[in-house]
PDB file of C-alpha atoms in Angstrom:
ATOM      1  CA  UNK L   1     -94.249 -24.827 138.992  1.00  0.00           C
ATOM      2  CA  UNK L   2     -96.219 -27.530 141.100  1.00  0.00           C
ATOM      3  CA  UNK L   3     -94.814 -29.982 143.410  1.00  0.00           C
ATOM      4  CA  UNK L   4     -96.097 -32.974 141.504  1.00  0.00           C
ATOM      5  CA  UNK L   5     -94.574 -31.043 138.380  1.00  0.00           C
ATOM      6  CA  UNK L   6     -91.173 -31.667 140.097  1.00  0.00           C
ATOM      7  CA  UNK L   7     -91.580 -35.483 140.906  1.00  0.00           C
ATOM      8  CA  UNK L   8     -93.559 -36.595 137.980  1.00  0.00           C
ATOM      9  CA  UNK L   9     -96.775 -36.305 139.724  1.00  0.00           C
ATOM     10  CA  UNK L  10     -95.453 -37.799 143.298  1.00  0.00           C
ATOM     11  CA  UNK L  11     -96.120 -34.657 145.333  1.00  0.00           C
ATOM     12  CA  UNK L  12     -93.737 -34.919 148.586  1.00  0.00           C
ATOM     13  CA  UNK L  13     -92.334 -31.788 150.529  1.00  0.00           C
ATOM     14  CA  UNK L  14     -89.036 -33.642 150.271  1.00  0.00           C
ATOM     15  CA  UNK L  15     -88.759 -34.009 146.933  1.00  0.00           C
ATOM     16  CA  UNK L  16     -89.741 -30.058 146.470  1.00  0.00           C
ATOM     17  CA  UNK L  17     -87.400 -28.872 149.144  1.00  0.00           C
ATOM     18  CA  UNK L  18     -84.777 -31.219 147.037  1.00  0.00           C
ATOM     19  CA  UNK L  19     -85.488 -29.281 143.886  1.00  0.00           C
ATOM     20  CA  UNK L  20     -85.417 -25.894 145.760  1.00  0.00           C
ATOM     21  CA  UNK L  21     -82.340 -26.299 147.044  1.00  0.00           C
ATOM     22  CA  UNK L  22     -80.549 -27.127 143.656  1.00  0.00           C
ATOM     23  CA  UNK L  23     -81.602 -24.432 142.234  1.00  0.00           C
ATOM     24  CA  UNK L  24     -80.842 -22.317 145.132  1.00  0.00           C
ATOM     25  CA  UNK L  25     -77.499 -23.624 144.952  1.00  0.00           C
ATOM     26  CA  UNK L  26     -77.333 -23.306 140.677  1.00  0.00           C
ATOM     27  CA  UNK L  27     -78.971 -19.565 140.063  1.00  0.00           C
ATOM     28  CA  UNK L  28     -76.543 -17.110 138.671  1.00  0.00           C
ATOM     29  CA  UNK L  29     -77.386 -14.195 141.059  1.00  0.00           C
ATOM     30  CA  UNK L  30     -76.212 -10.529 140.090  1.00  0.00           C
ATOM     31  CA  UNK L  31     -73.502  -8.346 141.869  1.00  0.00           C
ATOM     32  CA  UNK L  32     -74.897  -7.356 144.865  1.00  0.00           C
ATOM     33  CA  UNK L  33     -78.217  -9.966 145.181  1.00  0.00           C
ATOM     34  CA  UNK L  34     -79.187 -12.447 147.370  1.00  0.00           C
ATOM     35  CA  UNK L  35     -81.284 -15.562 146.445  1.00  0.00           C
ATOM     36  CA  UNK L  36     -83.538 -16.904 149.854  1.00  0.00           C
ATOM     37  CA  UNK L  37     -85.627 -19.583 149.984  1.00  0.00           C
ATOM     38  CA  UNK L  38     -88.965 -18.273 152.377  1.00  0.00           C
ATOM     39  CA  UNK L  39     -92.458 -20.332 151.833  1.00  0.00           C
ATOM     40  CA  UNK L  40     -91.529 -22.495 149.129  1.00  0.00           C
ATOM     41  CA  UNK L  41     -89.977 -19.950 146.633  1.00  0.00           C
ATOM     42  CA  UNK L  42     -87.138 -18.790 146.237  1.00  0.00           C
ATOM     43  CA  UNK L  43     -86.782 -15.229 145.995  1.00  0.00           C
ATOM     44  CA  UNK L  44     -84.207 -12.676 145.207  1.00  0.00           C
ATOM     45  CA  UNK L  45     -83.177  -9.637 147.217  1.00  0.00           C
ATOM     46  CA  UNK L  46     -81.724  -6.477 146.047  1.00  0.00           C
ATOM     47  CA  UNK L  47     -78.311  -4.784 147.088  1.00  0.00           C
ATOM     48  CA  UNK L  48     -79.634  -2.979 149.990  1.00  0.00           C
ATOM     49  CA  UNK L  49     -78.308   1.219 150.609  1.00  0.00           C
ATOM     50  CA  UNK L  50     -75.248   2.384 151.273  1.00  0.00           C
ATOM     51  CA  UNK L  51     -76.375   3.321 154.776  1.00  0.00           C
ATOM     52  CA  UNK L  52     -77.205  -0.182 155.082  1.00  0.00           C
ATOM     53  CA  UNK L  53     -73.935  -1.566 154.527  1.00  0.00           C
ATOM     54  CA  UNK L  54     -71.982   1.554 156.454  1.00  0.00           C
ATOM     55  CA  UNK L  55     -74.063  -0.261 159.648  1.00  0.00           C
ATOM     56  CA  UNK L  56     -73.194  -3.906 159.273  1.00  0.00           C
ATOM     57  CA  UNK L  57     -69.616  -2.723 158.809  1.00  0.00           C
ATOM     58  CA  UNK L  58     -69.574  -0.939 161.773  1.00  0.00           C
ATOM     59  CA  UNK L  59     -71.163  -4.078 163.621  1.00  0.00           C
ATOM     60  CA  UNK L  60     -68.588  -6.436 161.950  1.00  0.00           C
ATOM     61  CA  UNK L  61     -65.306  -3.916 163.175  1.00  0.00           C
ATOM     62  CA  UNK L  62     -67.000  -4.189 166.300  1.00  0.00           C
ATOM     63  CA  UNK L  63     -67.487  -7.855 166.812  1.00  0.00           C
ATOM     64  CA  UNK L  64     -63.497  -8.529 165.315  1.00  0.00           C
ATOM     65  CA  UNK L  65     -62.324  -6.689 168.858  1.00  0.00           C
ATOM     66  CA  UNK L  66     -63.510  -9.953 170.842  1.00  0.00           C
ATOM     67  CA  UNK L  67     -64.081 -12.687 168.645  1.00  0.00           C
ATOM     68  CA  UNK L  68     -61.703 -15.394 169.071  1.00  0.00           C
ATOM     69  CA  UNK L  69     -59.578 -17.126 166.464  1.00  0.00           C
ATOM     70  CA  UNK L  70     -61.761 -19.920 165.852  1.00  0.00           C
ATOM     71  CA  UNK L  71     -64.789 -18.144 165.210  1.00  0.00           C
ATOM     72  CA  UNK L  72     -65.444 -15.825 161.564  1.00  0.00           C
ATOM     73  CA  UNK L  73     -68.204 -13.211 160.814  1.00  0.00           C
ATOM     74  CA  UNK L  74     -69.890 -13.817 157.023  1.00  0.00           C
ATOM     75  CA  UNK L  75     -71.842 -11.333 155.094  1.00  0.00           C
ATOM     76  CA  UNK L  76     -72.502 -13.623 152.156  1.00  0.00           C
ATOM     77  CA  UNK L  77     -73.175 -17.318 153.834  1.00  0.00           C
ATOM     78  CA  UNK L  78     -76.462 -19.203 153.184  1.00  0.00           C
ATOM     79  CA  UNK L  79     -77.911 -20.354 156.590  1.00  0.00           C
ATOM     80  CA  UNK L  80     -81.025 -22.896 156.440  1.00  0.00           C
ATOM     81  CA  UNK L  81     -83.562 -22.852 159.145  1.00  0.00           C
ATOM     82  CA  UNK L  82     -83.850 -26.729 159.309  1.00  0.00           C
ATOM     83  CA  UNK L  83     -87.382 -27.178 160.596  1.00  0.00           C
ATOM     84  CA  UNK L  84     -89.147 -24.458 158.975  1.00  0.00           C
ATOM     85  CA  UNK L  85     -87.786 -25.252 155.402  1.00  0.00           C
ATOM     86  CA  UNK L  86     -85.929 -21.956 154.734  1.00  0.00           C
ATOM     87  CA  UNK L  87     -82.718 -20.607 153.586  1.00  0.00           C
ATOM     88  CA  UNK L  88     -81.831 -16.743 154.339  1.00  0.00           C
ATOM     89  CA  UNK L  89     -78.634 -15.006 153.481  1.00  0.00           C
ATOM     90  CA  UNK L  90     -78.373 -12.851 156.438  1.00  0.00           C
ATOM     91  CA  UNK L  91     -76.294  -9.315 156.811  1.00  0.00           C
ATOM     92  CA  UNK L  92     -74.298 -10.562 159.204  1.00  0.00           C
ATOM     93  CA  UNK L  93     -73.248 -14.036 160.260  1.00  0.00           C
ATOM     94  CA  UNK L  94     -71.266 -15.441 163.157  1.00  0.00           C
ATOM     95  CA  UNK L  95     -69.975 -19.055 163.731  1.00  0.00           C
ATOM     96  CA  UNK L  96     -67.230 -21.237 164.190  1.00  0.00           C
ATOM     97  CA  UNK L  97     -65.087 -20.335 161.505  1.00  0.00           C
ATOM     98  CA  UNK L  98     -64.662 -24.920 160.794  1.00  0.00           C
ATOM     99  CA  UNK L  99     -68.299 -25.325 159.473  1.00  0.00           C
ATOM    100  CA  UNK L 100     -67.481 -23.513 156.601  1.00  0.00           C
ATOM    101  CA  UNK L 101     -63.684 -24.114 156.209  1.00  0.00           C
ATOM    102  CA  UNK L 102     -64.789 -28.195 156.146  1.00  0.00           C
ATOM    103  CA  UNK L 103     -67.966 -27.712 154.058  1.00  0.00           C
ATOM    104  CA  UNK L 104     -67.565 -29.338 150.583  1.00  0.00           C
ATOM    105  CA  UNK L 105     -65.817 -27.354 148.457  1.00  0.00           C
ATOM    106  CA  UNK L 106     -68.026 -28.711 145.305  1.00  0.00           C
ATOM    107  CA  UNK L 107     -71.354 -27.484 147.194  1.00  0.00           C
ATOM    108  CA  UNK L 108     -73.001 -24.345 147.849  1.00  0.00           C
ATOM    109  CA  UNK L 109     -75.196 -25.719 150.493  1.00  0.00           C
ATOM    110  CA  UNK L 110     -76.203 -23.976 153.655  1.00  0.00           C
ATOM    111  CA  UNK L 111     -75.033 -24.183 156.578  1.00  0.00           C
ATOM    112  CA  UNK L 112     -77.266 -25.054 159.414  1.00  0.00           C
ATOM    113  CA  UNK L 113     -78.858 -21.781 161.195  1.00  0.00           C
ATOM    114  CA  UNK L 114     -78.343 -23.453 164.727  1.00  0.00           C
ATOM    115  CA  UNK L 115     -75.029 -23.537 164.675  1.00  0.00           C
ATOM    116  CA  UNK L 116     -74.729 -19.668 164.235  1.00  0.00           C
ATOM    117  CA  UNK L 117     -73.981 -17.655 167.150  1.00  0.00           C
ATOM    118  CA  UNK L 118     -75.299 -14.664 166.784  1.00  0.00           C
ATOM    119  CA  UNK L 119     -76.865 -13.005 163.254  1.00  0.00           C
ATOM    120  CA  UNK L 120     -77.828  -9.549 162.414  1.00  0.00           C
ATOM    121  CA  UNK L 121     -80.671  -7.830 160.401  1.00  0.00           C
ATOM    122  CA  UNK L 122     -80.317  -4.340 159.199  1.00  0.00           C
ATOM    123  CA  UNK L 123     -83.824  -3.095 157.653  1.00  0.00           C
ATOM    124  CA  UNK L 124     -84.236  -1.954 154.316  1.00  0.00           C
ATOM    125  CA  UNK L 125     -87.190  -0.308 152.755  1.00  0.00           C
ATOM    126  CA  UNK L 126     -88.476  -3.211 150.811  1.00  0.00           C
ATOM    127  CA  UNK L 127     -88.180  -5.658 153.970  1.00  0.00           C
ATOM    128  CA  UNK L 128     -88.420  -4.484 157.254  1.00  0.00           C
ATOM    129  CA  UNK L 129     -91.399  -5.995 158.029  1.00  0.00           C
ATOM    130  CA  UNK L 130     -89.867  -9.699 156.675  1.00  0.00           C
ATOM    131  CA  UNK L 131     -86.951  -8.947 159.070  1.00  0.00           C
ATOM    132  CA  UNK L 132     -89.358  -7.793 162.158  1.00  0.00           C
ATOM    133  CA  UNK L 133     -92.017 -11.075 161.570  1.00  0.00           C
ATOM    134  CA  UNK L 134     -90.748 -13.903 159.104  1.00  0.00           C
ATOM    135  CA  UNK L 135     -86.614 -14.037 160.126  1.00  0.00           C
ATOM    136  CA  UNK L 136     -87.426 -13.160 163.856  1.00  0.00           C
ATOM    137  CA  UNK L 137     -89.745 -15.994 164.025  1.00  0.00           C
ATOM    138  CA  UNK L 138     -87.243 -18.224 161.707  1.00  0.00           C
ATOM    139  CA  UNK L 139     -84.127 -18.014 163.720  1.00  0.00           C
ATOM    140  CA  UNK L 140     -86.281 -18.368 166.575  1.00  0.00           C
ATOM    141  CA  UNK L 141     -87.327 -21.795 165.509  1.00  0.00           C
ATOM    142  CA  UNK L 142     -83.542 -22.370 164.399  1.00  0.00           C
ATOM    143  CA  UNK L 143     -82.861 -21.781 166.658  1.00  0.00           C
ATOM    144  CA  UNK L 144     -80.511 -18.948 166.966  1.00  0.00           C
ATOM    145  CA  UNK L 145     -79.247 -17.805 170.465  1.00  0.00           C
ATOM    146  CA  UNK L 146     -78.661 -14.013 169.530  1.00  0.00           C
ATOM    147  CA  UNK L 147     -80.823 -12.218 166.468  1.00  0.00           C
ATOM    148  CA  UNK L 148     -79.617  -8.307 166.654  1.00  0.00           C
ATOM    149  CA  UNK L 149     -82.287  -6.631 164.087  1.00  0.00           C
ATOM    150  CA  UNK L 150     -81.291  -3.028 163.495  1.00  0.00           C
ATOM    151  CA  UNK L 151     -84.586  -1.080 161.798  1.00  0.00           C
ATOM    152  CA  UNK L 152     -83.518   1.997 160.636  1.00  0.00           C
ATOM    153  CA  UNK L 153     -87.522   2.510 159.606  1.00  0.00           C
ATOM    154  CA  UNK L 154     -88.661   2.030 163.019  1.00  0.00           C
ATOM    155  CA  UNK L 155     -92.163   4.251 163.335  1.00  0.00           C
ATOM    156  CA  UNK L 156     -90.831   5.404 166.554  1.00  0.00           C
ATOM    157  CA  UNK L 157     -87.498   6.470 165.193  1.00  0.00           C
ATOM    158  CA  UNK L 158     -84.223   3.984 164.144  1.00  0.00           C
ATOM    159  CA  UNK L 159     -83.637   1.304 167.212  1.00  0.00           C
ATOM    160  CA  UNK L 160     -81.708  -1.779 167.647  1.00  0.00           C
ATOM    161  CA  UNK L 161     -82.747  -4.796 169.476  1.00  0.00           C
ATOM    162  CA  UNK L 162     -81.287  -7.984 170.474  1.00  0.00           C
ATOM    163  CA  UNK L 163     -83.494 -10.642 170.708  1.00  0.00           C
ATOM    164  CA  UNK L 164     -81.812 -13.971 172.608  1.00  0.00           C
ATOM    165  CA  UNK L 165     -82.716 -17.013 174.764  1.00  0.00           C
ATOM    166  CA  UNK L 166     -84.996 -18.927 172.188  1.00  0.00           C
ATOM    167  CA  UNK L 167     -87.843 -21.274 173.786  1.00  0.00           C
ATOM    168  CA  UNK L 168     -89.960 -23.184 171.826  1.00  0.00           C
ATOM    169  CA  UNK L 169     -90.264 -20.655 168.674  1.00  0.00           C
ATOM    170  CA  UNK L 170     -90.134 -17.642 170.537  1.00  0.00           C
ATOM    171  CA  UNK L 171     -87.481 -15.272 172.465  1.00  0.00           C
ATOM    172  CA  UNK L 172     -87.900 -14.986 175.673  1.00  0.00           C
ATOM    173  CA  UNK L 173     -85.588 -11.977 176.437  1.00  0.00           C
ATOM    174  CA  UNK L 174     -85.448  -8.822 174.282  1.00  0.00           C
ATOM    175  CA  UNK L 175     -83.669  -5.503 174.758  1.00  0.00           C
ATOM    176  CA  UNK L 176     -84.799  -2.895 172.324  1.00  0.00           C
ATOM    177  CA  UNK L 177     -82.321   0.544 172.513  1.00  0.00           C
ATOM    178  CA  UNK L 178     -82.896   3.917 170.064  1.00  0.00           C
ATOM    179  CA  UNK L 179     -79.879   4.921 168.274  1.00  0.00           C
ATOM    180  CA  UNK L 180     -77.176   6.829 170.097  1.00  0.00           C
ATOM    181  CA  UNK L 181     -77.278   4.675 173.442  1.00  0.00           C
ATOM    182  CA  UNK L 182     -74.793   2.048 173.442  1.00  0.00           C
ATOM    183  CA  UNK L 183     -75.905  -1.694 172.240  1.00  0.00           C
ATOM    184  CA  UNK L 184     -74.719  -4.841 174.325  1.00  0.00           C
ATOM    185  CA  UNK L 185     -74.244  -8.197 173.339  1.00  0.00           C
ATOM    186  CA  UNK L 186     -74.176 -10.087 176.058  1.00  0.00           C
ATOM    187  CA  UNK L 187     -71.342 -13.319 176.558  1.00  0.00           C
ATOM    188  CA  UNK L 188     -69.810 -14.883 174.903  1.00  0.00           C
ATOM    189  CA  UNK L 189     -69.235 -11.787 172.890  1.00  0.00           C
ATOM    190  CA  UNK L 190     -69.284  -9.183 175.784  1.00  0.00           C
ATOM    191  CA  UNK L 191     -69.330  -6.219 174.252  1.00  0.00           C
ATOM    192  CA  UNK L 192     -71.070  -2.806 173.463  1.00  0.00           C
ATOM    193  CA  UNK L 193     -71.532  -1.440 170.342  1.00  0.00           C
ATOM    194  CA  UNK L 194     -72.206   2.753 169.869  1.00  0.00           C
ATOM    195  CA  UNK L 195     -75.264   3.033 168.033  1.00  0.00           C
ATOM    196  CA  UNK L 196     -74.556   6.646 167.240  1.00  0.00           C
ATOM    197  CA  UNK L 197     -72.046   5.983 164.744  1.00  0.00           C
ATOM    198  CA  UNK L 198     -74.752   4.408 163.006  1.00  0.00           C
ATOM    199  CA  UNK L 199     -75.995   6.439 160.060  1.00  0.00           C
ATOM    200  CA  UNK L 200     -79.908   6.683 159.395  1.00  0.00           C
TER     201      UNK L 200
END
């Protein structure tokens, strides 16, 4: 489906983004899948490994030690990367808890990727390379202060890194670690997370 298809043959990015959006917010997604908006479609993503999840967990039990009571880690939440025109669902979430306790409860809409504080990647199969290129250049642009992508298909063996300090589209610090040495997040979270419990 066209643009002009959409607006009765007024093509406008708004108006497509518009329609996008509603039906991102409308589709009746399976157990398990995520629906993402990336390049003007909207795509679907399949429930990832159970490795996969066992390392997001372990991230999440992590993060809960020093989080403070106004701020809530989300595996399911929508986030829209305002100026690049994309919605991603990523593994791992964190923000103030009050943009999505105030969010209208009649509307699925995203909630805006620069107000996350950190979010976290962990590579499947099917989309490593989206998480190493498209979403690290995304929540650059958000942008996002902390992006921790964890690439258990690494050619040089399963690593985490943390990419932070975004400038103009781009982060300008990144610390890349293989599994088994510890991982730290720098403030406000201040903490270090054992890769080796990580399974691969």
């Amino acid at each position: 489906m066209t643009a002009a298809m959409v607006d009765g043959g007024q093509t406008g990015a708004g108006r497509w983004w518009d329609y996008l959006l509603q039906t991102w917010r409308e589709l009746d997604v399976p157990d398990g899948w995520r629906a993402e908006i990336d390049e003007g479609q909207i795509r679907l993503v399949p429930p990832p490994h159970a490795h996969h999840n066992a390392i997001v967990a372990k991230i999440q039990r992590a993060l809960y030690r020093v989080l403070p009571e106004d701020w809530e880690i989300y595996q399911t939440l929508g986030i829209q990367v305002v100026p690049l025109d994309k919605v991603y669902v990523p593994d791992l979430v964190v923000m103030p808890s009050s943009l999505v306790d105030e969010s209208d409860p009649a509307k699925t809409d995203p909630v805006d990727a620069a107000e996350a504080l950190l979010v976290a990647e962990v590579t499947s199969k099917g989309n490593a390379r989206d998480d190493r290129t498209k979403k690290l250049w995304a929540y650059a642009h958000a942008p996002v202060p902390l992006y921790l992508l964890v690439d258990r298909f690494d050619e040089h063996g399963p690593t985490a890194t943390l990419f932070a300090e975004p400038e103009n589209g781009a982060y300008t610090h990144i610390e890349r670690i293989a599994f088994g040495k510890p991982l730290v997040l720098p403030e406000p979270f201040g903490l270090s997370i054992d890769t080796a419990a990580f399974p691969h």
